Amino acid sequence: MSAEKRRRSSTSVPIKNIERELICPICKELFTHPLILPCQHSVCHKCVRELLMLNHEDSFDAGSECSLPGSPRSRVPSPSMERLDRLVRSGGSRGSMSSPGWRRGSVTPRVTAIPCPGCQHDIDLGERGISMLFRNFTLENIVERYRQAARAAVAITCNICKPPQQEATKSCMDCKASFCNECFKLHHPWGTPKAQHEYVGPTTNFRPKVLMCPEHEMEKVNMYCEVCRRPVCHLCKLGGSHANHKVTSMSSAYKILKEKLAKSIHYLISKEDQVRTQITDLEVLINQTEENGQLAERQANEHFEHLFETLQERKSEMLKSIEQSRSRRLDQLKVQVEEYQGMLENSGLVGYAQEVLKETDQSCFVQTAKQLHTRIQKATESLRTFHPASDPCFDEFVLDTSKEETLLKEMCFGGVPDPPLIDLSNSRVYNEASIFWRLSDDHLPTDHHMLEYRRLGGPNKSPSQEDSEDSGGWRTTDKVYGPSTVVSDLDPDSLYSFRVRSCRNSMFSPHSPEVTFHTPPAPAFGFLFSDKCGFSTDRLILNKRRDAVESVASMAFLLAAERVQTGSYIGLDYIIGDTGISQGRHYWAFKVEPYSYMVKVGVASDSKLLEWFHNPRDTSSPRYDHDSGHDSGSEDTCYELSQPFTLLTLGMGKLFIPKTSSSSTLGATSGDPGSRVLPMPQRLGVCLDYDASRVFFYDADTMRCLYERQVDCSGTMYPAFGLMGSAKVQLEDFVTAKRLTF
């Protein structure tokens, strides 16, 4: 080898490092019979044919010379690499398509074109097709040398043979070397210790026969750390990183892990049918995914095409309007230019007029000057009142597309969710509103919800004030991620409308049907039932939250049954709120169970409560009145008097309005007993106006006032309840919320 050759070989790049340059850009494999395109990129012969087939053109015969009747190679039935070689070798003598020697056959071939996968330029192969391309023999030779080098790199040669080395047939794990048959027999003779060495097939991976500890290289691993789950040696256990870890013997770990692995493999084998079924299901899902994906793609294309068509229509209409306006204005301005051009052309008019002024004969001057004066006066007037015939500004054609651009940017996939429904049974409205809603039945998750509300009207405001307040329309809460929210700062004694809508993937559902709620006439008064003042533990049961009380017959009542005489009244068991009222207006609501025998609800002062809870009562007297506090006979006879209490009677699913004057009763007449009996509301509300010494009873669902009367508010007033027989009272959540939180 010469010095120049040695120098070139020492600086050359190893052939294994040029694989990237030997890969076809289409099939991503080593080139096979590469062809050079006019753009100097190379492509496999078979890949060019496939490209032509994808373009619905014949791969070889469509544009090749062999398809011509006069071609000497037209007798060959199919294309081959040999014919391609002959074509390449004779390509120079035959010339191009446009050369004089080129003659068309009776059938004109189609012109073919393919995109170059390297530079993306369109390559027109002309009528000759692939036959116009040269084979890249240089690239073929390089690919072949690379293949030989790769095969040599994969083959494992004998480590003992002298060059040329033979291919190895065995590898000794003890000697850590590979041998051909002759060398193996020579170095592992029968009857010697080497004959007992472990040998395997040819390999370059010589693992040690005994696993050594990576931390203590001279120590064999003989234990298994259960904490780290790795093999360790005895030094690791004695004073290394596994000193305090739980370890077990290697044989035990081997047995346990082998059993687990065997069981796992057995389980997988036993579930082979199940796996096949699941594979079948997955294949079905793959097909469905492919079909549904294609369907979604087609639908999306249709939607966008429709948008494009709409935009194109609007674009054409608006551009047409601009063009019409432009043409009209240009015509007007051109007409005006012609008029003024005429004035310039009549510049001789001035000279003519000056000559006319030289006329001394008066009759001749008048005869000529009259018409001349009219023409000059018209030109003068045009100069004095100059104004363009049209405005060159096109401000009225400025197009604002910001809103449309925002809508297009927010456009996304996902169907419009169904509107939710406001749950009237769980929603409550006081000075704050707790609104619940039920989601739609489409079972698709929503991102968030938006609650909207507005005030429809209320007292103590003029119509102009209400109009100005409601001019803003609907008010919207922040995003709500659950099925409920609370709206604060509502006006008392006002009517509010609520609606809600859901959002999924930036797509809002229609609004739910509007529902209206009437706020109470006063802020909610928070209290719980008191078990400290006169509470009867024998006949009343108070729950742990102290927001519900129930009346039951106790053993003490049964033991005293012999003292109960015919016609006597059984005493009411009273219970009050744990918070009193000494000023202002307050409202609370509660529910009386429909099965309740009799319940008295209302307000009472602290002085009256002392009398009820501490003074003895003669329950055997038929004239004893538990409501008025004295033996006065009928309660109806004293309602016009201001009493330190007011209690309304409910029971057996009815509400009983006391007999009183028409000024204190709404919707009931004193002469008609039937009008004093109303169906028991689902929820009853009580409003105490301490400063006005007046108490009101409402249907809490409709906020319709059922009854009102004067009450003596001389002391501290408490919510009061009296129960008899089987009965139960449940306070509203808004009444108990603050106290329970505290």
XYZ file of C-alpha atoms in Angstrom:
742
model
C 0.000 0.000 0.000
C 1.401 3.433 -0.943
C 1.813 6.312 1.514
C -1.015 8.236 -0.178
C -3.410 5.314 0.172
C -2.437 4.841 3.821
C -3.024 8.527 4.483
C -6.480 8.432 2.893
C -7.441 5.271 4.795
C -6.333 6.699 8.130
C -8.563 9.769 7.713
C -11.591 8.053 6.164
C -14.877 7.732 8.063
C -15.837 4.163 9.002
C -18.438 2.845 6.620
C -20.785 1.935 9.470
C -21.208 5.665 10.241
C -22.728 6.572 6.848
C -25.902 4.525 7.164
C -28.014 7.685 7.254
C -26.941 8.522 3.723
C -27.851 5.072 2.418
C -31.511 5.105 3.433
C -34.233 5.633 0.849
C -36.440 8.613 1.867
C -39.597 6.684 0.919
C -39.240 3.120 2.197
C -36.727 4.086 4.940
C -34.601 1.047 4.039
C -31.254 0.613 2.323
C -31.423 1.587 -1.331
C -32.324 -1.177 -3.788
C -31.436 -0.358 -7.411
C -31.524 3.432 -6.803
C -32.459 5.831 -9.605
C -31.227 9.435 -9.879
C -33.994 12.003 -10.243
C -33.386 15.219 -12.225
C -33.023 17.077 -8.913
C -30.063 14.740 -8.117
C -31.884 12.925 -5.314
C -31.962 9.129 -5.413
C -34.961 6.847 -4.900
C -35.369 3.074 -5.051
C -36.660 1.737 -8.336
C -39.576 0.010 -6.634
C -40.460 3.200 -4.715
C -40.691 5.205 -7.948
C -43.027 2.593 -9.367
C -45.207 2.787 -6.241
C -45.352 6.565 -6.507
C -46.535 6.284 -10.093
C -49.140 3.711 -9.105
C -50.420 6.044 -6.373
C -50.789 8.714 -9.046
C -52.899 6.290 -11.104
C -50.153 5.980 -13.745
C -48.518 2.862 -15.116
C -45.329 2.132 -13.205
C -43.031 1.255 -16.071
C -44.840 0.612 -19.328
C -46.905 3.831 -19.289
C -44.127 6.089 -20.467
C -41.252 3.800 -21.367
C -39.928 3.279 -24.810
C -40.575 -0.449 -24.594
C -44.311 0.242 -24.909
C -43.835 1.615 -28.389
C -44.620 -0.791 -31.257
C -41.407 0.075 -33.021
C -39.214 -0.550 -30.036
C -36.947 -3.588 -30.288
C -37.660 -4.306 -26.610
C -41.436 -4.200 -26.878
C -41.398 -7.991 -27.193
C -40.327 -8.283 -23.543
C -43.508 -9.006 -21.590
C -42.634 -7.179 -18.353
C -40.073 -4.672 -17.064
C -36.905 -5.953 -15.475
C -33.678 -4.560 -14.111
C -31.796 -5.982 -17.099
C -33.974 -4.052 -19.504
C -33.491 -0.993 -17.313
C -29.721 -1.501 -17.513
C -29.892 -1.742 -21.314
C -31.988 1.389 -21.393
C -29.486 3.231 -19.225
C -26.555 2.083 -21.364
C -28.280 3.110 -24.566
C -29.855 6.277 -23.198
C -27.064 8.491 -24.486
C -27.411 7.294 -28.082
C -31.161 7.486 -28.186
C -31.336 11.078 -27.011
C -34.168 12.901 -25.358
C -37.820 13.089 -26.209
C -37.332 16.173 -28.246
C -34.449 14.810 -30.342
C -34.962 14.157 -34.062
C -34.586 10.438 -33.537
C -37.515 10.256 -31.202
C -40.700 9.132 -32.920
C -44.122 8.762 -31.399
C -46.027 5.535 -31.727
C -49.591 5.164 -32.747
C -50.730 5.593 -29.147
C -49.589 8.750 -27.350
C -48.442 7.857 -23.811
C -49.614 9.913 -20.870
C -47.280 12.427 -19.205
C -46.385 11.379 -15.654
C -45.187 13.460 -12.682
C -44.107 12.567 -9.174
C -43.058 14.682 -6.163
C -39.437 14.300 -5.088
C -39.428 13.012 -1.485
C -36.171 14.843 -0.821
C -36.861 18.410 -1.989
C -40.648 18.174 -2.607
C -40.238 19.494 -6.152
C -42.500 18.058 -8.828
C -40.563 15.816 -11.251
C -42.044 15.477 -14.709
C -40.925 12.126 -16.132
C -42.429 12.891 -19.511
C -43.664 10.260 -21.896
C -40.774 7.867 -21.222
C -41.512 7.590 -17.492
C -38.956 5.713 -15.420
C -36.905 4.890 -18.482
C -35.607 8.455 -18.558
C -33.872 8.002 -15.192
C -30.277 6.773 -14.744
C -29.325 4.160 -12.223
C -26.980 5.352 -9.490
C -24.292 2.682 -9.807
C -21.978 4.482 -7.404
C -24.601 4.476 -4.674
C -25.334 0.790 -5.369
C -21.673 -0.089 -4.849
C -21.508 1.851 -1.581
C -24.662 0.128 -0.309
C -23.216 -3.267 -1.175
C -19.972 -2.492 0.680
C -22.022 -1.388 3.676
C -23.999 -4.621 3.626
C -20.778 -6.657 3.591
C -19.360 -4.642 6.486
C -22.571 -5.135 8.438
C -22.491 -8.869 7.857
C -18.856 -8.983 8.942
C -19.696 -7.018 12.084
C -22.467 -9.424 13.000
C -20.391 -12.549 12.400
C -18.353 -13.673 15.435
C -14.876 -14.826 14.498
C -12.558 -17.198 16.328
C -10.314 -15.480 18.882
C -7.526 -18.101 18.477
C -7.109 -18.456 14.710
C -4.427 -16.555 12.929
C -5.561 -14.300 10.051
C -7.653 -14.959 8.126
C -9.815 -15.790 11.146
C -12.485 -18.431 10.848
C -16.095 -17.908 11.937
C -16.641 -19.050 15.520
C -18.952 -21.958 16.302
C -18.727 -22.000 20.135
C -18.050 -19.551 22.971
C -16.560 -20.760 26.274
C -18.057 -19.018 29.333
C -15.049 -20.010 31.470
C -12.395 -18.917 28.975
C -14.506 -15.920 27.887
C -13.481 -16.515 24.272
C -14.984 -17.761 21.013
C -13.563 -20.734 19.057
C -13.964 -22.384 15.718
C -14.331 -26.167 15.754
C -10.619 -26.901 15.314
C -9.454 -24.388 17.896
C -12.036 -25.552 20.421
C -10.841 -29.156 20.148
C -7.246 -27.992 20.431
C -7.781 -25.919 23.605
C -10.341 -28.215 25.280
C -8.867 -31.724 24.879
C -10.648 -34.716 26.327
C -9.569 -35.844 29.759
C -8.467 -32.361 30.911
C -10.262 -29.918 33.294
C -10.944 -27.582 30.333
C -13.106 -30.255 28.795
C -15.595 -29.563 31.611
C -15.919 -25.870 30.726
C -19.361 -24.493 29.970
C -19.797 -23.518 26.345
C -22.649 -21.947 24.416
C -23.259 -20.738 20.897
C -21.181 -17.878 19.482
C -21.661 -14.736 21.585
C -19.847 -11.608 22.692
C -21.718 -11.399 25.997
C -19.646 -13.317 28.532
C -21.416 -13.048 31.824
C -19.689 -14.354 34.992
C -20.633 -17.814 36.191
C -21.095 -16.382 39.670
C -22.737 -12.989 40.235
C -20.341 -10.632 42.037
C -21.329 -7.775 44.349
C -20.965 -4.366 42.639
C -19.934 -2.724 45.945
C -17.520 -5.481 47.028
C -16.037 -6.730 43.791
C -14.363 -9.780 45.324
C -17.494 -10.994 47.104
C -20.180 -13.224 45.674
C -23.818 -12.353 46.268
C -25.446 -15.001 48.446
C -28.354 -13.127 50.083
C -31.413 -11.165 48.999
C -32.448 -7.828 50.553
C -36.228 -7.749 50.887
C -36.249 -3.984 51.484
C -34.220 -3.005 48.409
C -35.297 -6.098 46.445
C -31.818 -6.862 45.137
C -29.071 -9.470 45.752
C -26.386 -8.530 48.306
C -23.236 -10.075 49.779
C -22.466 -10.772 53.439
C -20.344 -7.598 53.728
C -23.333 -5.503 52.648
C -25.339 -7.110 55.435
C -22.631 -6.807 58.115
C -21.589 -3.199 57.757
C -22.739 -1.877 54.428
C -25.818 -0.044 53.244
C -28.052 -3.046 54.021
C -26.969 -3.506 57.661
C -30.410 -2.791 59.137
C -32.429 -4.285 56.302
C -34.251 -7.566 56.360
C -32.407 -10.105 54.225
C -33.046 -13.719 53.384
C -30.974 -16.496 51.897
C -30.566 -16.631 48.153
C -32.046 -20.128 47.991
C -35.176 -18.991 49.817
C -35.565 -15.927 47.615
C -34.989 -18.069 44.540
C -37.692 -20.499 45.599
C -40.224 -17.812 46.454
C -39.667 -15.744 43.324
C -39.666 -18.798 41.105
C -42.990 -19.931 42.555
C -44.482 -16.471 42.042
C -43.237 -16.296 38.478
C -44.506 -19.795 37.720
C -47.917 -18.928 39.147
C -48.038 -15.714 37.124
C -47.118 -17.528 33.945
C -49.660 -20.256 34.678
C -52.302 -17.589 35.250
C -51.513 -15.915 31.944
C -51.657 -19.251 30.142
C -54.986 -20.102 31.779
C -56.384 -16.743 30.641
C -55.375 -17.262 27.038
C -58.982 -17.416 25.841
C -59.780 -14.277 27.776
C -56.803 -12.511 26.248
C -57.932 -13.551 22.764
C -61.406 -12.227 23.513
C -59.966 -8.959 24.740
C -57.774 -8.728 21.660
C -60.874 -9.232 19.531
C -62.652 -6.512 21.477
C -59.671 -4.215 21.039
C -59.624 -4.883 17.306
C -63.315 -3.994 17.165
C -62.549 -0.795 19.080
C -59.710 -0.037 16.673
C -62.070 -0.397 13.718
C -64.709 1.711 15.428
C -62.103 4.326 16.290
C -60.933 4.422 12.698
C -64.471 4.688 11.339
C -65.608 7.246 13.908
C -62.435 9.265 13.404
C -62.992 9.353 9.660
C -66.635 10.289 10.197
C -65.679 13.090 12.574
C -63.091 14.309 10.103
C -65.630 14.346 7.290
C -68.147 16.186 9.438
C -65.539 18.741 10.517
C -64.564 19.253 6.871
C -68.209 19.765 5.959
C -68.660 22.354 8.705
C -65.547 24.249 7.696
C -66.475 24.070 4.014
C -69.852 25.536 4.912
C -68.125 28.316 6.842
C -65.795 28.935 3.913
C -68.745 29.121 1.524
C -70.572 31.535 3.800
C -67.481 33.707 4.180
C -66.899 33.635 0.435
C -70.481 34.705 -0.231
C -70.257 37.555 2.257
C -66.867 38.541 0.868
C -68.230 38.684 -2.686
C -71.275 40.720 -1.626
C -69.265 43.232 0.389
C -66.547 43.618 -2.250
C -69.284 44.155 -4.816
C -70.760 46.929 -2.684
C -67.369 48.609 -2.407
C -66.814 48.327 -6.161
C -70.226 49.816 -6.943
C -69.621 52.738 -4.587
C -66.148 53.301 -6.018
C -67.426 53.301 -9.612
C -70.257 55.696 -8.769
C -67.926 58.156 -7.040
C -65.347 58.013 -9.816
C -68.031 58.735 -12.415
C -69.236 61.755 -10.442
C -65.716 63.118 -10.018
C -64.868 62.561 -13.691
C -67.985 64.458 -14.731
C -66.952 67.320 -12.482
C -63.448 67.255 -13.949
C -64.920 67.506 -17.430
C -66.951 70.523 -16.371
C -63.909 72.332 -15.025
C -61.865 71.210 -18.001
C -64.402 72.964 -20.102
C -63.806 76.093 -18.073
C -60.099 75.890 -18.900
C -60.841 75.332 -22.540
C -62.985 78.474 -22.455
C -60.031 80.555 -21.277
C -60.350 82.352 -24.658
C -63.709 83.486 -23.360
C -61.992 86.070 -21.228
C -60.039 87.465 -24.128
C -63.175 87.493 -26.226
C -64.990 89.364 -23.472
C -62.186 91.916 -23.285
C -62.494 92.525 -27.016
C -66.244 92.927 -26.661
C -65.664 95.631 -24.065
C -63.878 97.647 -26.743
C -67.103 97.931 -28.724
C -68.284 101.549 -28.664
C -71.615 101.057 -30.395
C -74.094 100.588 -27.589
C -76.696 98.580 -29.505
C -74.070 96.218 -30.869
C -72.477 95.793 -27.414
C -75.777 94.950 -25.743
C -76.627 92.488 -28.456
C -73.358 90.587 -27.900
C -72.669 91.124 -24.158
C -75.957 89.702 -22.822
C -75.180 86.063 -23.703
C -71.501 86.543 -22.882
C -72.339 87.829 -19.393
C -74.495 84.779 -18.686
C -71.635 82.419 -19.574
C -69.089 84.303 -17.464
C -71.496 84.522 -14.512
C -72.020 80.748 -14.590
C -68.260 80.094 -14.560
C -67.790 82.564 -11.707
C -70.495 80.900 -9.630
C -68.862 77.465 -10.107
C -65.527 78.796 -8.851
C -67.108 80.502 -5.831
C -69.096 77.411 -4.656
C -66.586 74.666 -5.441
C -67.434 71.336 -3.766
C -66.287 67.833 -4.819
C -69.021 65.770 -6.383
C -68.276 62.791 -4.065
C -66.393 61.912 -0.874
C -63.180 59.912 -1.401
C -63.363 58.459 2.120
C -64.624 54.860 2.470
C -65.088 54.860 6.261
C -68.558 53.383 5.975
C -67.027 50.255 4.462
C -64.659 49.530 7.377
C -65.283 45.941 8.519
C -65.027 45.043 12.216
C -64.386 41.296 12.509
C -63.145 41.208 16.110
C -66.311 39.565 17.402
C -66.274 36.947 14.666
C -62.575 36.248 15.227
C -63.253 35.705 18.929
C -66.058 33.283 18.121
C -63.869 31.384 15.664
C -61.050 31.132 18.201
C -63.477 29.763 20.791
C -64.864 27.210 18.347
C -64.115 23.689 19.549
C -65.457 20.155 19.490
C -68.164 18.836 21.757
C -71.910 18.911 21.513
C -73.959 21.556 23.228
C -74.891 20.209 26.690
C -78.496 19.918 27.712
C -79.718 22.639 30.072
C -79.879 21.806 33.787
C -83.051 22.188 35.843
C -83.302 24.209 39.055
C -84.398 21.996 41.954
C -87.279 23.817 43.633
C -87.554 21.322 46.481
C -83.995 21.946 47.714
C -83.511 25.607 46.769
C -84.070 28.177 49.518
C -84.130 31.964 49.352
C -83.703 34.334 52.325
C -81.467 37.408 52.297
C -79.155 34.854 50.683
C -80.253 32.337 48.071
C -79.118 28.725 48.032
C -79.912 27.466 44.541
C -79.627 23.775 43.634
C -80.003 22.287 40.157
C -80.154 18.865 38.561
C -77.819 18.086 35.679
C -78.957 16.783 32.316
C -79.267 13.081 31.583
C -76.643 12.962 28.810
C -74.102 11.572 31.337
C -71.299 13.679 29.862
C -69.160 15.701 32.264
C -69.498 19.489 32.290
C -66.711 21.991 32.890
C -68.664 24.467 35.006
C -72.020 26.189 35.430
C -73.150 29.812 35.391
C -76.060 31.003 37.549
C -77.850 34.179 36.470
C -80.407 36.136 38.464
C -82.265 39.429 38.334
C -84.648 41.368 40.511
C -88.163 41.558 39.118
C -89.663 43.935 41.681
C -90.312 44.695 45.311
C -91.828 47.244 47.725
C -90.437 50.557 48.934
C -89.128 51.517 45.498
C -90.657 53.660 42.828
C -91.060 52.252 39.317
C -88.304 54.552 38.065
C -85.938 53.188 40.712
C -86.805 49.619 39.780
C -86.328 50.328 36.093
C -82.931 51.886 36.700
C -81.870 49.002 38.944
C -82.997 46.308 36.543
C -81.664 48.087 33.455
C -78.462 46.046 33.749
C -80.392 42.854 33.069
C -79.145 39.546 34.376
C -76.367 39.356 36.923
C -74.007 36.384 36.662
C -72.180 34.540 39.420
C -68.639 33.238 39.141
C -67.994 29.823 37.613
C -69.637 27.086 39.704
C -68.118 23.600 39.596
C -70.850 21.822 41.568
C -74.648 21.469 41.439
C -75.364 24.419 43.767
C -74.244 27.892 44.788
C -75.164 30.721 47.163
C -76.133 34.229 46.058
C -75.673 36.934 48.696
C -77.017 40.443 49.333
C -80.556 40.007 48.054
C -83.095 42.726 48.812
C -85.816 41.790 51.326
C -89.429 41.339 50.272
C -88.498 41.220 46.586
C -89.162 38.910 43.672
C -86.102 37.386 41.985
C -85.797 35.254 38.882
C -83.060 32.619 38.533
C -81.736 30.553 35.644
C -78.629 28.433 35.083
C -76.704 27.007 32.144
C -73.859 24.513 31.771
C -70.593 24.785 29.873
C -68.684 21.956 28.207
C -65.606 22.585 26.035
C -66.457 26.308 25.831
C -69.935 25.416 24.536
C -72.809 26.749 26.669
C -76.113 24.983 27.001
C -79.405 26.841 26.653
C -80.645 28.488 29.821
C -82.776 26.463 32.180
C -86.409 27.494 32.585
C -86.627 30.570 34.786
C -87.849 30.100 38.345
C -88.913 32.890 40.675
C -88.471 33.182 44.414
C -89.823 35.820 46.782
C -87.368 36.891 49.445
C -88.653 37.186 53.024
C -89.607 40.600 54.413
C -86.641 40.576 56.816
C -83.175 39.025 57.218
C -82.968 35.428 58.414
C -82.847 35.017 62.192
C -80.503 32.243 63.281
C -81.237 30.085 66.298
C -81.396 26.491 67.564
C -83.797 24.851 69.965
C -82.964 25.491 73.600
C -82.711 22.543 75.987
C -81.983 24.787 79.015
C -85.308 26.552 79.554
C -88.325 24.417 80.500
C -87.414 21.603 78.108
C -89.332 18.391 78.906
C -87.001 15.470 78.453
C -89.853 13.035 79.160
C -92.044 13.980 76.209
C -89.761 15.867 73.802
C -86.860 14.410 71.816
C -84.231 16.864 70.550
C -81.751 15.721 67.931
C -78.013 16.274 68.339
C -77.940 19.267 66.026
C -80.782 20.876 68.024
C -82.550 21.865 64.825
C -85.441 19.348 65.109
C -87.761 18.487 68.000
C -90.275 15.650 68.226
C -93.099 15.020 70.672
C -93.751 11.430 71.822
C -95.779 9.758 74.554
C -93.458 8.792 77.418
C -93.721 6.281 80.262
C -94.392 9.081 82.758
C -97.455 10.111 80.770
C -98.796 6.549 80.802
C -98.244 6.244 84.560
C -100.282 9.449 85.068
C -103.078 8.283 82.771
C -105.449 7.562 85.665
C -105.387 11.255 86.618
C -106.503 12.302 83.133
C -110.251 12.912 83.293
C -112.748 12.968 80.479
C -113.038 16.399 78.864
C -109.807 17.754 80.259
C -107.005 19.249 78.168
C -103.637 17.599 77.971
C -100.815 20.086 78.551
C -98.635 21.440 75.715
C -94.903 20.812 75.871
C -93.184 24.100 75.054
C -89.753 24.638 73.584
C -88.151 27.930 72.537
C -85.189 29.184 70.550
C -81.860 29.697 72.268
C -81.608 33.314 71.017
C -83.940 36.209 71.771
C -84.971 39.330 69.849
C -84.943 42.791 71.370
C -85.006 45.009 68.253
C -85.363 45.062 64.477
C -87.168 42.834 61.978
C -86.356 39.117 61.794
C -87.618 36.127 59.808
C -87.315 32.376 60.274
C -88.906 29.348 58.675
C -89.549 25.754 59.636
C -91.385 22.648 58.580
C -94.155 20.921 60.540
C -94.503 17.271 59.622
C -97.945 16.514 58.086
C -98.629 13.699 60.585
C -98.381 16.106 63.562
C -101.465 16.091 65.817
C -101.176 19.665 67.079
C -98.381 22.234 67.029
C -98.463 25.843 68.243
C -95.933 28.168 66.589
C -95.199 31.832 67.107
C -93.420 34.171 69.529
C -93.487 34.749 73.275
C -91.797 37.195 75.667
C -89.461 36.137 78.458
C -92.090 37.056 81.100
C -94.678 34.799 79.498
C -92.173 31.969 79.255
C -91.522 32.157 83.010
C -95.237 31.805 83.617
C -95.567 28.850 81.266
C -92.562 26.938 82.533
C -92.636 27.641 86.273
C -96.220 28.333 87.430
C -98.349 25.263 88.271
C -101.293 24.595 86.021
C -104.555 22.797 86.675
C -104.712 20.574 83.639
C -107.968 19.001 84.817
C -109.941 22.228 84.411
C -111.944 22.210 81.197
C -111.813 26.020 81.095
C -108.030 26.276 81.276
C -106.520 28.059 78.309
C -102.920 27.214 77.658
C -102.487 29.945 75.060
C -103.731 32.944 76.992
C -102.118 31.941 80.269
C -105.300 32.246 82.387
C -108.673 30.551 82.729
C -110.621 32.853 80.468
C -112.607 30.413 78.437
C -112.167 31.090 74.723
C -108.980 32.521 73.263
C -110.990 34.283 70.591
C -112.459 36.735 73.126
C -109.125 38.343 73.911
C -107.363 38.646 70.553
C -107.935 42.379 70.363
C -105.888 42.731 73.522
C -102.120 43.077 73.133
C -100.632 39.899 74.584
C -96.949 39.059 75.201
C -97.312 36.053 72.913
C -98.908 34.962 69.643
C -99.235 31.308 68.656
C -100.782 29.883 65.496
C -102.259 26.367 65.514
C -101.336 23.661 63.018
C -102.319 20.018 63.042
C -103.783 17.111 61.112
C -102.565 18.679 57.856
C -104.436 21.935 58.506
C -103.663 25.481 59.590
C -106.214 27.238 61.765
C -106.630 31.018 61.559
C -107.845 32.545 64.872
C -111.188 34.390 64.825
C -110.429 38.082 64.868
C -111.295 41.324 63.134
C -110.815 41.618 59.398
C -108.054 44.172 59.907
C -105.765 41.530 61.369
C -106.611 38.641 59.076
C -105.671 38.187 55.419
C -107.970 36.076 53.322
C -110.338 35.012 56.163
C -113.623 36.425 57.460
C -114.707 36.194 61.029
C -118.174 35.003 60.091
C -117.118 32.030 57.948
C -115.496 29.204 60.010
C -114.558 27.315 56.835
C -112.412 30.169 55.591
C -110.346 30.010 58.786
C -109.121 26.469 58.013
C -106.344 26.359 55.395
C -104.175 23.511 54.083
C -100.958 23.241 56.051
C -98.095 24.794 54.024
C -95.035 22.661 53.383
C -92.976 25.345 55.109
C -94.170 28.090 57.428
C -92.401 31.404 57.942
C -92.634 33.824 60.877
C -91.592 37.478 60.763
C -91.383 39.532 63.949
C -91.234 43.323 63.649
C -90.088 44.131 67.162
C -90.140 47.919 66.704
C -93.690 47.866 65.266
C -94.854 45.217 67.824
C -96.329 43.067 65.093
C -95.919 39.434 64.014
C -96.611 37.916 60.566
C -97.112 34.307 59.463
C -96.217 33.327 55.846
C -96.410 30.432 53.471
C -92.621 30.176 53.115
C -92.799 28.753 49.579
C -94.931 31.524 48.065
C -94.265 34.226 50.717
C -98.016 34.811 50.981
C -98.971 36.349 54.319
C -101.514 34.080 56.033
C -102.076 35.947 59.296
C -100.783 38.928 61.274
C -101.572 40.561 64.610
C -100.312 42.932 67.274
C -98.034 41.521 69.976
C -96.672 43.082 73.159
C -92.869 43.340 72.676
C -92.122 44.729 76.148
C -89.308 42.259 76.876
C -87.081 39.896 74.951
C -89.061 37.889 72.427
C -88.232 34.260 71.593
C -89.408 31.896 68.867
C -91.834 29.590 70.676
C -93.219 26.160 69.811
C -95.766 24.034 71.603
C -96.258 20.335 70.750
C -98.970 17.917 71.799
C -99.428 14.318 70.786
C -97.268 12.972 67.988
C -95.653 15.948 66.275
C -92.341 17.159 64.844
C -90.860 20.536 63.913
C -87.758 20.908 61.698
C -85.953 24.256 61.405
C -84.738 25.439 57.988
C -81.034 25.188 57.140
C -80.631 28.942 56.711
C -82.008 29.462 60.202
C -79.521 27.039 61.760
C -76.517 27.458 59.429
C -74.684 30.219 61.295
C -75.287 28.733 64.713
C -74.183 25.261 63.648
C -71.051 26.703 62.042
C -70.251 28.569 65.249
